[in-house]
Tab-separated table of C-alpha atoms in Angstrom:
chain	number	residue	atom	x	y	z
A	1	MET	CA	-5.171	-18.120	2.033
A	2	PHE	CA	-5.973	-14.667	2.999
A	3	MET	CA	-7.569	-13.432	-0.045
A	4	VAL	CA	-10.359	-14.365	-2.552
A	5	GLU	CA	-9.662	-13.875	-6.316
A	6	LYS	CA	-12.708	-12.506	-8.476
A	7	THR	CA	-12.285	-12.669	-11.981
A	8	ASN	CA	-13.825	-9.773	-14.090
A	9	ASN	CA	-12.847	-6.858	-16.126
A	10	ASN	CA	-12.051	-3.815	-14.057
A	11	ILE	CA	-10.493	-0.315	-14.563
A	12	ASN	CA	-7.452	0.043	-12.542
A	13	SER	CA	-6.697	3.298	-10.562
A	14	LEU	CA	-5.404	5.101	-13.597
A	15	GLY	CA	-8.147	4.369	-15.866
A	16	HIS	CA	-6.407	1.463	-17.725
A	17	ILE	CA	-8.955	-1.402	-18.525
A	18	ALA	CA	-7.266	-4.490	-16.708
A	19	ASN	CA	-8.347	-8.122	-17.417
A	20	ASN	CA	-6.474	-9.237	-14.287
A	21	PRO	CA	-8.008	-10.951	-11.318
A	22	LYS	CA	-9.526	-8.663	-8.680
A	23	LYS	CA	-8.569	-9.692	-5.170
A	24	ASP	CA	-10.845	-9.258	-2.121
A	25	TRP	CA	-8.537	-8.145	0.635
A	26	THR	CA	-11.058	-7.744	3.416
A	27	ASN	CA	-9.348	-9.846	5.976
A	28	SER	CA	-8.454	-9.363	9.599
A	29	PRO	CA	-5.206	-9.639	11.205
A	30	ALA	CA	-5.680	-13.080	12.342
A	31	ASP	CA	-6.518	-14.147	8.807
A	32	HIS	CA	-3.598	-12.720	7.299
A	33	LYS	CA	-0.555	-14.898	7.431
A	34	ALA	CA	3.218	-13.742	6.827
A	35	THR	CA	4.511	-14.842	3.439
A	36	ASP	CA	8.128	-15.218	2.015
A	37	LYS	CA	9.965	-11.964	0.216
A	38	VAL	CA	7.610	-10.660	-2.358
A	39	ALA	CA	8.379	-7.340	-3.737
A	40	SER	CA	5.805	-4.518	-4.156
A	41	THR	CA	4.244	-3.992	-7.475
A	42	PHE	CA	3.150	-0.761	-9.044
A	43	SER	CA	0.486	0.269	-11.259
A	44	ASP	CA	0.905	1.368	-14.689
A	45	VAL	CA	1.419	4.833	-15.585
A	46	ARG	CA	-0.629	6.817	-18.072
A	47	VAL	CA	1.084	9.498	-19.781
A	48	SER	CA	-0.743	12.658	-19.641
A	49	ARG	CA	-0.218	15.658	-21.913
A	50	THR	CA	-1.234	18.107	-19.140
A	51	THR	CA	1.120	16.621	-16.650
A	52	PRO	CA	4.071	15.217	-18.500
A	53	ILE	CA	6.501	15.913	-15.616
A	54	GLN	CA	4.284	14.420	-12.970
A	55	SER	CA	3.831	11.349	-15.339
A	56	ALA	CA	7.505	10.821	-15.949
A	57	LEU	CA	8.277	11.243	-11.968
A	58	THR	CA	5.341	8.542	-11.238
A	59	THR	CA	7.032	6.110	-13.797
A	60	HIS	CA	9.718	5.789	-11.521
A	61	LEU	CA	8.013	5.312	-8.291
A	62	ASP	CA	9.755	2.030	-7.334
A	63	LYS	CA	12.981	3.744	-7.587
A	64	ALA	CA	11.710	6.718	-5.482
A	65	ILE	CA	10.241	4.762	-2.573
A	66	GLY	CA	11.532	1.130	-2.640
A	67	ASP	CA	9.890	-2.273	-2.799
A	68	TYR	CA	9.675	-3.056	0.901
A	69	PHE	CA	8.554	-0.882	3.897
A	70	VAL	CA	8.320	-1.123	7.774
A	71	VAL	CA	5.020	-0.593	9.359
A	72	SER	CA	4.952	2.410	11.969
A	73	GLY	CA	1.155	2.892	12.275
A	74	VAL	CA	-2.038	1.953	10.809
A	75	GLU	CA	-5.376	3.822	10.885
A	76	TYR	CA	-8.777	2.253	9.981
A	77	GLN	CA	-11.324	4.854	8.109
A	78	GLN	CA	-15.028	4.714	7.830
A	79	THR	CA	-16.467	7.300	5.753
A	80	THR	CA	-20.071	8.071	4.233
A	81	ASP	CA	-19.930	7.620	0.514
A	82	PHE	CA	-20.143	10.832	-1.250
A	83	ASN	CA	-22.969	9.609	-3.843
A	84	ASP	CA	-24.853	7.392	-1.490
A	85	GLU	CA	-25.354	8.617	2.348
A	86	ASN	CA	-26.536	5.112	3.227
A	87	LYS	CA	-23.129	3.461	2.303
A	88	ILE	CA	-20.082	3.428	4.398
A	89	ASN	CA	-16.550	3.118	2.816
A	90	HIS	CA	-13.826	1.421	4.601
A	91	ALA	CA	-10.109	2.068	4.047
A	92	SER	CA	-6.763	1.211	6.000
A	93	VAL	CA	-4.244	3.885	5.891
A	94	TYR	CA	-0.714	2.523	6.711
A	95	SER	CA	1.973	4.821	7.804
A	96	VAL	CA	5.435	3.013	6.582
A	97	ARG	CA	8.925	3.921	6.365
A	98	VAL	CA	11.141	3.413	3.248
A	99	ILE	CA	13.862	1.100	4.073
A	100	LYS	CA	15.812	0.739	0.784
A	101	HIS	CA	19.186	2.367	0.887
A	102	LYS	CA	19.098	3.057	-2.690
A	103	ALA	CA	15.676	4.688	-2.824
A	104	TRP	CA	15.404	8.325	-3.995
A	105	LEU	CA	13.831	9.341	-0.760
A	106	PRO	CA	16.087	9.252	2.361
A	107	PHE	CA	16.021	5.951	4.566
A	108	GLY	CA	13.426	6.199	7.335
A	109	THR	CA	11.184	8.662	5.320
A	110	GLU	CA	7.570	7.998	6.454
A	111	VAL	CA	4.815	7.738	3.640
A	112	ARG	CA	1.101	6.777	4.077
A	113	VAL	CA	-0.574	4.231	1.828
A	114	LYS	CA	-4.207	3.827	1.632
A	115	ILE	CA	-5.914	0.565	0.825
A	116	LYS	CA	-9.582	1.084	0.201
A	117	GLU	CA	-12.086	-1.900	1.409
A	118	GLN	CA	-9.684	-3.422	3.633
A	119	LYS	CA	-9.554	-4.007	7.372
A	120	PRO	CA	-5.980	-3.708	8.778
A	121	ILE	CA	-3.672	-6.520	8.681
A	122	VAL	CA	-1.740	-5.232	11.922
A	123	SER	CA	-3.593	-4.959	15.263
A	124	GLU	CA	-3.295	-1.955	17.556
A	125	GLU	CA	-1.755	-4.265	20.032
A	126	GLU	CA	1.030	-5.026	17.499
A	127	ILE	CA	1.701	-1.175	16.815
A	128	GLU	CA	1.953	-0.712	20.700
A	129	LYS	CA	4.372	-3.400	21.017
A	130	LEU	CA	6.449	-1.898	18.101
A	131	MET	CA	6.363	1.342	19.692
A	132	LEU	CA	7.654	-0.126	23.159
A	133	GLY	CA	10.346	-2.171	21.162
A	134	GLN	CA	8.841	-5.458	22.195
A	135	GLN	CA	8.205	-6.769	18.794
A	136	LYS	CA	10.382	-7.140	15.745
A	137	PRO	CA	9.551	-4.661	12.743
A	138	ILE	CA	6.888	-5.744	10.579
A	139	VAL	CA	7.970	-5.771	6.875
A	140	VAL	CA	5.262	-5.317	4.317
A	141	SER	CA	5.043	-4.835	0.540
A	142	PHE	CA	2.087	-3.558	-1.424
A	143	GLU	CA	0.121	-4.435	-4.530
A	144	ASP	CA	-0.607	-2.109	-7.355
A	145	LEU	CA	0.935	0.946	-5.451
A	146	SER	CA	0.209	4.076	-7.489
A	147	TYR	CA	1.045	7.789	-6.831
A	148	PHE	CA	-1.593	10.577	-7.233
A	149	HIS	CA	-0.897	14.406	-6.941
A	150	PHE	CA	-3.831	16.721	-6.369
A	151	GLY	CA	-4.113	20.336	-5.807
A	152	SER	CA	-1.547	20.967	-2.846
A	153	GLY	CA	-1.346	17.278	-1.701
A	154	GLU	CA	-0.309	13.962	-2.791
A	155	THR	CA	-1.281	10.077	-1.731
A	156	LEU	CA	-0.103	6.649	-2.410
A	157	ILE	CA	-2.878	4.145	-3.011
A	158	ALA	CA	-2.729	0.402	-3.168
A	159	GLN	CA	-4.990	-2.554	-3.881
A	160	GLY	CA	-3.475	-4.818	-1.280
A	161	ILE	CA	-0.988	-5.528	1.252
A	162	HIS	CA	1.642	-8.411	1.959
A	163	ARG	CA	3.141	-9.159	5.389
A	164	LEU	CA	6.448	-10.472	5.029
A	165	ASN	CA	8.368	-13.137	7.037
A	166	VAL	CA	11.712	-11.510	6.352
A	167	ASP	CA	14.060	-9.647	8.449
A	168	VAL	CA	14.587	-5.967	7.769
A	169	LYS	CA	18.079	-6.347	6.655
A	170	GLU	CA	17.260	-8.840	4.180
A	171	VAL	CA	15.302	-6.183	2.020
A	172	THR	CA	17.209	-2.785	2.663
A	173	ASP	CA	19.277	-2.814	-0.683
């Protein structure tokens, strides 16, 4: 198994208290095994009085971007913690393409998804082989995917990622 479950009360990315198990996704590409078809899951959306339009749009994130994605790149980030200069925060930022024909975004649109405290599950060698056409596309889904809008930008954040053992054609509709 590629993850360790820790049970405790936690607060999800939108401020809701969740009693679901917290997963430790600190794995390496070698530890991560492809799984069968598992669709992405999406975080609960808290309706805000100050941003009702954004809340309504975020509620339909699954329709906007779809459930499955193809990896086109990955970046591993290490940054100093804002509150503690002795602490280093780790994150993987995946560049993925929308592959659902019925999604609101056009087929092939590239989006970036950040997963905190996780090493990439795709190696640099695999990305290079993908770019050279020497490897079949890597299909993934995300766990607890959520959308945030801030100032002049936006971001997608997930709690985990699943590498799927499926062909792209199986998950495009």
